[in-house]
Short mmCIF file of C-alpha atoms and ligand atoms in Angstrom, two decimals:
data_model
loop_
_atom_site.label_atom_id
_atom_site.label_comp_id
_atom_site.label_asym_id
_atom_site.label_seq_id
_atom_site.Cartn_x
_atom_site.Cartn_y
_atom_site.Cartn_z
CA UNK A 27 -12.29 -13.17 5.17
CA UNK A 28 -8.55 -13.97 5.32
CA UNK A 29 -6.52 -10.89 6.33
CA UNK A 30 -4.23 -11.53 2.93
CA UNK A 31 -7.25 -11.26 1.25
CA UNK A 32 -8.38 -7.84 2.86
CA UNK A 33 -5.69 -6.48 1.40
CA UNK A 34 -6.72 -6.36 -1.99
CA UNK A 35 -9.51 -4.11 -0.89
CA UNK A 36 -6.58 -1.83 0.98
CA UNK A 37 -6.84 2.09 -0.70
CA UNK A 38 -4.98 3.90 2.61
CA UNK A 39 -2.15 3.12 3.85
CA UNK A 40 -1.08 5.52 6.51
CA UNK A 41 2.49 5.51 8.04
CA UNK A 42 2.86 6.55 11.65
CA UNK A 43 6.18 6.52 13.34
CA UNK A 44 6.41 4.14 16.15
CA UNK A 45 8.40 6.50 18.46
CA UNK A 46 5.09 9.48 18.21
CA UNK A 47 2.09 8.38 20.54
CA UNK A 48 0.09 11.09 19.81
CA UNK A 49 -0.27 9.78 16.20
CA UNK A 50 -0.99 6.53 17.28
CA UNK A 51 -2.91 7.49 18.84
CA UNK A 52 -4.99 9.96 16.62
CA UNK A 53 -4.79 7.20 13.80
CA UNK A 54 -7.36 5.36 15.88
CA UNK A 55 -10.29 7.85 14.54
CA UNK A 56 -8.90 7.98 10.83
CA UNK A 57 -10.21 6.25 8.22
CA UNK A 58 -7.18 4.81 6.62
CA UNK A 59 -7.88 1.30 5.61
CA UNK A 60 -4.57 0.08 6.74
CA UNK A 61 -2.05 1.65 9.55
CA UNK A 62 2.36 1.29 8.96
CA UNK A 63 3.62 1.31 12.18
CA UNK A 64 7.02 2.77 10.93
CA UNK A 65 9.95 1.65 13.41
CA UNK A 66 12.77 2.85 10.30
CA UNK A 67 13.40 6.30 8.41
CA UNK A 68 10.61 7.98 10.59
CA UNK A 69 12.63 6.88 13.90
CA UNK A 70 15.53 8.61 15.37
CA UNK A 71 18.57 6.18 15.70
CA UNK A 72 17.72 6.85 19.68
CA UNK A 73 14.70 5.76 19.73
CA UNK A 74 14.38 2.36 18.06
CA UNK A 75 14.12 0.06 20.70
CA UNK A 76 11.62 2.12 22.71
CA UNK A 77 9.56 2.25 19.48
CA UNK A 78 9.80 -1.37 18.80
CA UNK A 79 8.31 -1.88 22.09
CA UNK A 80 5.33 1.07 21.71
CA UNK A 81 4.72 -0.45 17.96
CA UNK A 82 4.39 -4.44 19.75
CA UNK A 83 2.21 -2.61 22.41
CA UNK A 84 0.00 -1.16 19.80
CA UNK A 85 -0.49 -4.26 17.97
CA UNK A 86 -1.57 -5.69 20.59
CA UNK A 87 -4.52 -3.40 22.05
CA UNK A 88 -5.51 -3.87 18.12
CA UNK A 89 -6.49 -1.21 15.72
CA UNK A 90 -10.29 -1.84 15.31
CA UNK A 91 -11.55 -3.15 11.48
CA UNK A 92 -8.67 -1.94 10.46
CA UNK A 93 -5.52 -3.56 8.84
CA UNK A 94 -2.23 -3.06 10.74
CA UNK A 95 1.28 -3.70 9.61
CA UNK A 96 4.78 -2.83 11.44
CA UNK A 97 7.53 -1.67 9.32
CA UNK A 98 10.89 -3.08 10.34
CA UNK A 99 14.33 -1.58 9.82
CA UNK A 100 16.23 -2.34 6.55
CA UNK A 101 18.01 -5.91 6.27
CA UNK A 102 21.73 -4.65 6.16
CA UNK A 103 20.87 -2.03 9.55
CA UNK A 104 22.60 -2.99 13.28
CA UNK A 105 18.11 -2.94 14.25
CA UNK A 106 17.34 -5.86 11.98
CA UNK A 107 18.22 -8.39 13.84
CA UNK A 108 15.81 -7.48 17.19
CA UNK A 109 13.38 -5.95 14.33
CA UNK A 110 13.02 -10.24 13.46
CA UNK A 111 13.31 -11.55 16.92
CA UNK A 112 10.64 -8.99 18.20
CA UNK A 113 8.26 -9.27 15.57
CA UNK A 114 8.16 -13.13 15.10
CA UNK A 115 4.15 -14.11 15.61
CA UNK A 116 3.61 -10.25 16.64
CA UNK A 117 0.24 -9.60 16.37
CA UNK A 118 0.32 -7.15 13.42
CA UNK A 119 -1.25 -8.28 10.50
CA UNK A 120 1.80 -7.98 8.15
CA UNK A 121 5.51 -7.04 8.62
CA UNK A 122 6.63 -4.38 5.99
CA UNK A 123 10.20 -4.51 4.78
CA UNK A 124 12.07 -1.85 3.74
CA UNK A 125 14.71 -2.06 0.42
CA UNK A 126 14.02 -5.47 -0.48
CA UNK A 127 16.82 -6.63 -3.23
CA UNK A 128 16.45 -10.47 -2.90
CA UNK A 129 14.20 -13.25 -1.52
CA UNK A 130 17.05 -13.99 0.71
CA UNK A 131 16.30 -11.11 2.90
CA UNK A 132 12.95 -12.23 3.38
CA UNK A 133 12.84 -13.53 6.94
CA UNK A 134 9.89 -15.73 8.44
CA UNK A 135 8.14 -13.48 10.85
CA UNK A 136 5.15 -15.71 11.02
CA UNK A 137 2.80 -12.95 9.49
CA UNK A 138 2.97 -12.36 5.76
CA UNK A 139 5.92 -9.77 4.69
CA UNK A 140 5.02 -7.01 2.53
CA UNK A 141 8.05 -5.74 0.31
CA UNK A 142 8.94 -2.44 -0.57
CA UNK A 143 10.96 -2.17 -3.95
CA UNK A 144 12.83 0.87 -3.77
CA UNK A 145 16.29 0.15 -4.89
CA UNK A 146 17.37 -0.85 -8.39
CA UNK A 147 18.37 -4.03 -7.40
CA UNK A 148 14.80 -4.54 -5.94
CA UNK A 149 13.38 -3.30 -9.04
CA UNK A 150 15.04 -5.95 -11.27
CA UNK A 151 13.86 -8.80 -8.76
CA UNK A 152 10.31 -7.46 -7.98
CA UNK A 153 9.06 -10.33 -10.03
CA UNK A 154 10.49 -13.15 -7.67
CA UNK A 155 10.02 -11.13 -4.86
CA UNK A 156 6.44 -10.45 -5.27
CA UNK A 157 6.27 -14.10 -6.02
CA UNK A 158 7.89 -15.41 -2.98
CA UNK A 159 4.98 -17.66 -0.76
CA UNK A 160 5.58 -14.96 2.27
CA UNK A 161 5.29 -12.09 0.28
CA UNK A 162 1.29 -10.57 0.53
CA UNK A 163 2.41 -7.41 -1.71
CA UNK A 164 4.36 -4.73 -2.95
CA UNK A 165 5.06 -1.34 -1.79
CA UNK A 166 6.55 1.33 -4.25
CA UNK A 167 9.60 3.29 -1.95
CA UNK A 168 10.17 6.47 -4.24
CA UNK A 169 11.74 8.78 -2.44
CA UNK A 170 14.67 6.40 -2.28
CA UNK A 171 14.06 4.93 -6.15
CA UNK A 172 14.86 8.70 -6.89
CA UNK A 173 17.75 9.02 -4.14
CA UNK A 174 18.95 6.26 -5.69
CA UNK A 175 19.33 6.39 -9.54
CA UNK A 176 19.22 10.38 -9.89
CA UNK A 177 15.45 10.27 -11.36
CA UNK A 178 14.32 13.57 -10.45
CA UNK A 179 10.41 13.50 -10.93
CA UNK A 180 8.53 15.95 -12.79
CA UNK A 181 5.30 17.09 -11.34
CA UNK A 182 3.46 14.17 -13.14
CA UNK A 183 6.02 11.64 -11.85
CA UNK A 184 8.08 12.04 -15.41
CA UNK A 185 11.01 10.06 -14.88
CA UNK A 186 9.47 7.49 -12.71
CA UNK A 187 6.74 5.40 -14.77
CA UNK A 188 8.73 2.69 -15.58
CA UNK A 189 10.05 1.82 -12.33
CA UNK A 190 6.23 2.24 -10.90
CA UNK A 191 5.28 -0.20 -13.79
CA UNK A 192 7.73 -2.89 -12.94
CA UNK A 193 6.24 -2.76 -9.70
CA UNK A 194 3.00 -3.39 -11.50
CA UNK A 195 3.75 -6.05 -13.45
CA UNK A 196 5.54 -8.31 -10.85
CA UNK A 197 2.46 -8.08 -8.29
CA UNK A 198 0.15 -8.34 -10.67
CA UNK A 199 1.58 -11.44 -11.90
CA UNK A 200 1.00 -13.34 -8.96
CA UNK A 201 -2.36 -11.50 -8.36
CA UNK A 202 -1.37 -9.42 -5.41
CA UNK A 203 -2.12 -6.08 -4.04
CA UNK A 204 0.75 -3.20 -4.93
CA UNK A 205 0.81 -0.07 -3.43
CA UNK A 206 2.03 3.28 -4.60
CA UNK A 207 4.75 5.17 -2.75
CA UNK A 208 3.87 8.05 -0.61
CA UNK A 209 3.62 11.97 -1.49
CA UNK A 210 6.35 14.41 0.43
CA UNK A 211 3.71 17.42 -0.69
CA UNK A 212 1.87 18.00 2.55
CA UNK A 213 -0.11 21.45 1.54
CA UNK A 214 -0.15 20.41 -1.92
CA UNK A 215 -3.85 18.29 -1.88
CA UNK A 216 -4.88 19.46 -5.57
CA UNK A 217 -1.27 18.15 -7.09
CA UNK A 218 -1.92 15.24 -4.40
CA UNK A 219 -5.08 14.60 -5.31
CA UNK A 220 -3.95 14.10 -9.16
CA UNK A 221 -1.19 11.65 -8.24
CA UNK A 222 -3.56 9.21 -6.20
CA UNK A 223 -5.44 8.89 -9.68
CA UNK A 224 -2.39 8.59 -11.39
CA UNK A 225 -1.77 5.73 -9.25
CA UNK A 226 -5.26 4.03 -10.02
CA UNK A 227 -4.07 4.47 -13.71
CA UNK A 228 -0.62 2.62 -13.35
CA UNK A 229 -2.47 -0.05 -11.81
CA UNK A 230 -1.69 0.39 -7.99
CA UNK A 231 -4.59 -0.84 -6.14
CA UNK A 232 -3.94 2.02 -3.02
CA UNK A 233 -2.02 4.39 -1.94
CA UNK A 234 0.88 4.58 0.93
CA UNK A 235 0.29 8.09 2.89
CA UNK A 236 2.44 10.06 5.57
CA UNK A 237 -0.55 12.33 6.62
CA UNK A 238 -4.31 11.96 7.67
CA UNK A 239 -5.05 14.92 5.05
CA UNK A 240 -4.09 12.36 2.93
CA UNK A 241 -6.67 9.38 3.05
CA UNK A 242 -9.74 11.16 1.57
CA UNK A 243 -7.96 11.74 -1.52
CA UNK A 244 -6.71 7.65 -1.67
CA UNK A 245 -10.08 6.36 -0.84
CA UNK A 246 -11.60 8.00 -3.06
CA UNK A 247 -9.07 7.01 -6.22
CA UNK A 248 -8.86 3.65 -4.92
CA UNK A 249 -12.13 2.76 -4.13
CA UNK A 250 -14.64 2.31 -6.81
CA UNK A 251 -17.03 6.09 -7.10
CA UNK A 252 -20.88 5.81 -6.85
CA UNK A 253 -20.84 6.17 -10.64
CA UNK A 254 -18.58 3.36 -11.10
CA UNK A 255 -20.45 1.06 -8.94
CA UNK A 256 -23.78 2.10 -10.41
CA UNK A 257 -22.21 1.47 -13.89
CA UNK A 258 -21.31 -2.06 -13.10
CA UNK A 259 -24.67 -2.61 -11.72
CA UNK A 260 -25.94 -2.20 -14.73
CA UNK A 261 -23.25 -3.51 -17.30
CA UNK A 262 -23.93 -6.82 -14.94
CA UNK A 263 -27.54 -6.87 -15.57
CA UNK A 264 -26.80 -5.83 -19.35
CA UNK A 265 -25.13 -8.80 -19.90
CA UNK A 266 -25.98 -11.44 -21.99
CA UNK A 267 -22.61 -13.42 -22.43
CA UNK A 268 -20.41 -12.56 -25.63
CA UNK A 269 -19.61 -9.66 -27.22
CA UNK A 270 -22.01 -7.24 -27.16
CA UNK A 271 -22.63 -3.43 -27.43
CA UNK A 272 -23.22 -1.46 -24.12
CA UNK A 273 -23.12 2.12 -23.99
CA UNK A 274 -21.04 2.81 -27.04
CA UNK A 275 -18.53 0.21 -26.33
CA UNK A 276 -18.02 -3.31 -26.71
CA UNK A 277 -17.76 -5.50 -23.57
CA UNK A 278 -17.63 -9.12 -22.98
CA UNK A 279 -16.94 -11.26 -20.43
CA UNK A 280 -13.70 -10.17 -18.87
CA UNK A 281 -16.24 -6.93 -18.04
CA UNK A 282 -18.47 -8.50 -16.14
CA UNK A 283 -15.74 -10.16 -14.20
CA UNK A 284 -13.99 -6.34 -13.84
CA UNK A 285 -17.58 -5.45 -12.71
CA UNK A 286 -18.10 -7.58 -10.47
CA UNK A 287 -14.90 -6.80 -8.74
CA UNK A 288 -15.79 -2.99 -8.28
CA UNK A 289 -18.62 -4.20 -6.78
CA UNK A 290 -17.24 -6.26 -4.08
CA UNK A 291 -14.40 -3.46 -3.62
CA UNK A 292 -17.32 -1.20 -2.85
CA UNK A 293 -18.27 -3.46 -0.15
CA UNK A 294 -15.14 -3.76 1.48
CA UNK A 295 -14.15 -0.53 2.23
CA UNK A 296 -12.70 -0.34 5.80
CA UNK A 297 -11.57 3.16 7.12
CA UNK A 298 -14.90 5.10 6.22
CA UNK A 299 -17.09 2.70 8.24
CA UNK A 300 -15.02 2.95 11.04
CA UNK A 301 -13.50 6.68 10.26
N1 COA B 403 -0.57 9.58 11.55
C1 COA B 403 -1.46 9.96 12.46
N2 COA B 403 -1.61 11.25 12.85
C2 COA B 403 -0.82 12.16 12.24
C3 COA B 403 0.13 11.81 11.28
C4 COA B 403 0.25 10.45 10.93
N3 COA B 403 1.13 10.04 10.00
N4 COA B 403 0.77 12.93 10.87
C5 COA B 403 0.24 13.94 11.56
N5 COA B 403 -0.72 13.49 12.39
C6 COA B 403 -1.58 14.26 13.30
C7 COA B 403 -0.77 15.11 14.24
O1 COA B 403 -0.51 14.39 15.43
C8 COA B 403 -1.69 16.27 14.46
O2 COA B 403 -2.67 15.91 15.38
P1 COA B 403 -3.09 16.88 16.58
O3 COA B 403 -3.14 18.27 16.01
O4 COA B 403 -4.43 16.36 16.99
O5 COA B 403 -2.01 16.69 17.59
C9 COA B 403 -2.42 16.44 13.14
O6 COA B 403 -2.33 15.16 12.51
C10 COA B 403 -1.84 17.48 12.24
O7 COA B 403 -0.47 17.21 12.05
P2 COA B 403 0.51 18.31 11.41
O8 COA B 403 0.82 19.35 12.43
O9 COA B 403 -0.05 18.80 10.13
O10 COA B 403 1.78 17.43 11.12
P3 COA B 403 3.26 17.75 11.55
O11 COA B 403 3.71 18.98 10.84
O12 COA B 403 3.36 17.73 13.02
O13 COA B 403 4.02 16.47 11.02
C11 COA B 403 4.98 14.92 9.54
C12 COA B 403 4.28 16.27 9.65
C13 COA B 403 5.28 14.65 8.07
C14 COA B 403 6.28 14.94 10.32
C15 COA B 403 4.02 13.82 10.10
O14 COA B 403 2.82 13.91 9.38
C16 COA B 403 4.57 12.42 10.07
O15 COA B 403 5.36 12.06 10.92
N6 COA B 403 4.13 11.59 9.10
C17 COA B 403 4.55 10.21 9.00
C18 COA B 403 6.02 10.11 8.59
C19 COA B 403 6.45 8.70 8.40
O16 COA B 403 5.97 7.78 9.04
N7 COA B 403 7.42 8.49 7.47
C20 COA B 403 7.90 7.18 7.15
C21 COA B 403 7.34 6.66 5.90
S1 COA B 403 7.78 7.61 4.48
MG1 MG B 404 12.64 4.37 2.57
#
């Protein structure tokens, strides 16, 4: 399967800064579905070029059935620049950009680009952003969505749904994978927990994390439960074509289709055979 197309079945998405080898390291034996090499906010101004080189490095050796991406430093930064020289063809899977505003600042790294939308300006264009050709997805930045417009989110998110939403929409448009922003809360796992179903709600289809106590929770909100997957079995084999009445509730052929998809999502799932 094409890597763009692995990404759809993406629920973890752990950042690890470039410049901290132990992490790297210990990322190896998680089971996040996809590892953000982070060479920007998690990087001392110090230590960027040594991290570009450790985050090239890494690619390199590979990162097992697992997805890999490298996060590059924000288009307007004095890094950017190297960030696109060094990372054209790297072997990463993806490049992540940070604070995407336009399609202009989408450079060609040779892998696909996914954007993060954390600026109000990026939230306005999300929808020809997600559907630029080198775009693979979105990634919700919250921390600075809030830093940026004064939102101050409640402890369900208040304040933030619609600018989660518009990520939403634009991906969804063009049929790509859209992940939610990460949760600062590192001894918080019950409120954590909440907001990684939360996310499956909105319509993310996984989660971007900071910790490895985080990728239980997003695997398991992202990636279809036993009781989901036995459910589909058997709306599948219910099915006669048309509306009908299955357990209480209408479905029809857009169901199967939605069952059928949890079914191949159960198949997919990366970090847990591997983790
Ligand atoms: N990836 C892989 N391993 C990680 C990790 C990560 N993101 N975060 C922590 N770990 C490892 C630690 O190395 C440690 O392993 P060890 O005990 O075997 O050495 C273990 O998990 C427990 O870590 P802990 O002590 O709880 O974390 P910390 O207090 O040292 O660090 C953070 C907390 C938030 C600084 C750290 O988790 C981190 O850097 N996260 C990523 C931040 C980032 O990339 N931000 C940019 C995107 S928003
Ligand atoms: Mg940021």
């Amino acid at each position: 399967m094409e890597t763009v197309d692995r990404l759809k079945f993406v629920r973890s998405a752990l950042y690890v800064p470039a410049s901290n080898g132990r992490a790297l390291e210990k990322a190896l034996g998680l089971a996040a579905d996809m590892i953000i090499v982070d060479l920007e906010d998690a990087v001392p101004e110090d230590a960027k070029a040594q991290a570009r080189g450790a985050a090239l490095a890494y690619a390199k050796s590979g990162v097992g059935n697992r997805l890999l991406a490298i996060r590059a430093n924000v288009y307007d930064s004095p890094h950017h620049a190297d960030d696109v020289a060094a990372l054209k063809d790297c072997a990463a899977d993806f490049v992540v950009l940070p604070k995407v505003e336009d399609i202009s600042e989408i450079s060609d790294f040779g892998v696909p680009v996914l954007a993060m939308v954390e600026t109000p300006a990026g939230l306005f264009n999300a929808r020809s952003i997600a559907g630029h050709p080198r775009v693979a997805g979105l990634i919700a930045g919250i921390n600075d969505i809030a830093a940026q417009t004064g939102i101050r989110p409640g402890p369900k998110r208040e304040g933030l749904e619609l600018s989660l939403q518009m990520i939403v929409l634009a991906a969804s448009e063009f049929g790509k994978p859209r992940f939610d922003g990460v949760c600062n809360r590192l001894d918080d796992l019950d409120g954590y927990d909440a907001e990684c179903r939360q996310g499956a709600t909105f319509g993310f289809t996984g989660k971007t994390l900071i910790h490895p106590n985080q990728i239980a929770s997003a695997n398991a909100a992202f990636g279809p439960s036993a009781a989901a997957i036995a459910e589909a079995e058997e709306l599948i084999a219910a099915s006669r074509g048309g509306a009908q009445r299955f357990k209480g509730r209408m479905i029809e052929s857009m169901h199967v289709e939605e069952a059928k998809l949890t079914i191949e999502r159960s198949r997919h799932a990366m970090g847990d055979v591997i983790g």
